[in-house]
Amino acid sequence: MFGSDSIPVRILVTGTRGKSSLVRLLHAGLSACGLRTYARITGVLPRELSPEGCRVIRRLSPAHVREMCWWLAQIPPDADAVVMENSAVSPDLQEAAGRWLCPTLVVWTTLRSDHQEAWGPGLEGAARALVRGVPRGVSVAGGPEADHPMVRALLEGRGCSLHFPPPTTPRGNHREENLALALRALSLCVAAEAQREAARRAMEALPPDIADFRVLGEGDDLLAAAFSANEVESTARLFAETGWDPAGTTLLYHHRLDRTARLRGFLPWIGSLPWRETVFTRVCRPFADLPLGRFGALAWRDDIRDAAAFERWRCGRGRVFACGNVAGWPLELLMRSGPDGRLS
């Protein structure tokens, strides 16, 4: 059983996007402060970060919200800090993580329209769902998007004090925004200025995560890997960061069969830009070749079933902006890619 009273720093990370990035930053920062820190990242590649290093959590069954409880139960009693990502999607299950962790601080990363089938439409649906995962009376460190009148009102109604980074970070630079939020969160946990400076250096030196946005390749044969953005606003911001002309860019969208609402949400944005070409791939499962209803008319490339097939297709194609979902061959590609984007 997790003994929260013996661990002085307990941070719960919530939000629409960027949770895993914040967990990694906070683990690096707290560890640099000399704290024995344990952290858990969910997503396609769930991992535990500990004083001993990084360990991939092997799943023998589909993801389940109780994974958070099971993980907390094996935290050693000599831990100084725990950082956990709230992996619940259902509004009714948002409270579970806070009940199990009893956080001393909640970090709210972003507020964007997502999971509309569970949360409802727009920012209001996302805000009302996520706020249910914030325990009453707990301090909240929020990113720029969480500084929203609706979020403020909902959190103040729960007796939560709100803390935001100083408005010095240029909007649109997601890495700098994440770093500023992590530093603000640490300032609420760590009193010594020298420790906070050590934390800053450690977080600035942290290399990108495996699925973080990056541009791979050489010359004009480039791949912008934005698979993990997962929703339209983040994806559009990342494409803007490239500075590429859509008329000279191939758009590739990778689809998960259980994320039909996500594909539906992306189609207006995809159709709004004059791409050189649009291509759709999908996670291959039994019956994946059956028609996808009204999506059947899209330009599906079912010959791209693994990373090697994608590499053959991409060779000589010029600039490719790839988005949608990282599950399947995109994760294989990113795990096996060298600095030039070629398979190792």
PDB file of C-alpha atoms in Angstrom, residues 27 48 60 70 84 87 104 113 141-142 154 159 166 183 185 191 215 234 242 269 274 293 313 318 326-327 342:
ATOM      1  CA  HIS A  27      11.921  13.931 -12.461  1.00  0.00           C
ATOM      2  CA  GLU A  48       9.110   4.291 -14.701  1.00  0.00           C
ATOM      3  CA  LEU A  60       0.246  -7.941 -20.701  1.00  0.00           C
ATOM      4  CA  TRP A  70      -0.474  -0.739  -8.702  1.00  0.00           C
ATOM      5  CA  MET A  84       2.676  10.704 -11.628  1.00  0.00           C
ATOM      6  CA  SER A  87      -3.747   8.473 -17.201  1.00  0.00           C
ATOM      7  CA  THR A 104       0.936  18.091  -2.563  1.00  0.00           C
ATOM      8  CA  SER A 113     -10.338  20.252 -27.155  1.00  0.00           C
ATOM      9  CA  ALA A 141       0.824  25.159 -11.202  1.00  0.00           C
ATOM     10  CA  GLY A 142      -0.524  25.828 -14.677  1.00  0.00           C
ATOM     11  CA  LEU A 154     -13.600  25.939 -11.568  1.00  0.00           C
ATOM     12  CA  GLY A 159     -10.407  26.026  -3.020  1.00  0.00           C
ATOM     13  CA  PRO A 166       6.010  34.647 -15.420  1.00  0.00           C
ATOM     14  CA  LEU A 183      10.510  25.523 -13.004  1.00  0.00           C
ATOM     15  CA  ALA A 185       6.253  23.863 -10.148  1.00  0.00           C
ATOM     16  CA  ALA A 191      12.966  26.259  -1.157  1.00  0.00           C
ATOM     17  CA  VAL A 215      12.743  16.838 -37.899  1.00  0.00           C
ATOM     18  CA  SER A 234      -0.838  21.124 -31.229  1.00  0.00           C
ATOM     19  CA  THR A 242       8.775  24.008 -39.429  1.00  0.00           C
ATOM     20  CA  TRP A 269      -7.463  21.163 -40.879  1.00  0.00           C
ATOM     21  CA  PRO A 274      -2.883  23.071 -50.147  1.00  0.00           C
ATOM     22  CA  GLY A 293     -17.313   3.955 -43.973  1.00  0.00           C
ATOM     23  CA  TRP A 313       7.922   4.954 -49.469  1.00  0.00           C
ATOM     24  CA  GLY A 318      11.110  15.392 -50.100  1.00  0.00           C
ATOM     25  CA  VAL A 326       2.341   7.223 -32.756  1.00  0.00           C
ATOM     26  CA  ALA A 327       1.057   3.674 -32.107  1.00  0.00           C
ATOM     27  CA  ARG A 342      17.253   6.349 -41.336  1.00  0.00           C
TER      28      ARG A 342
END
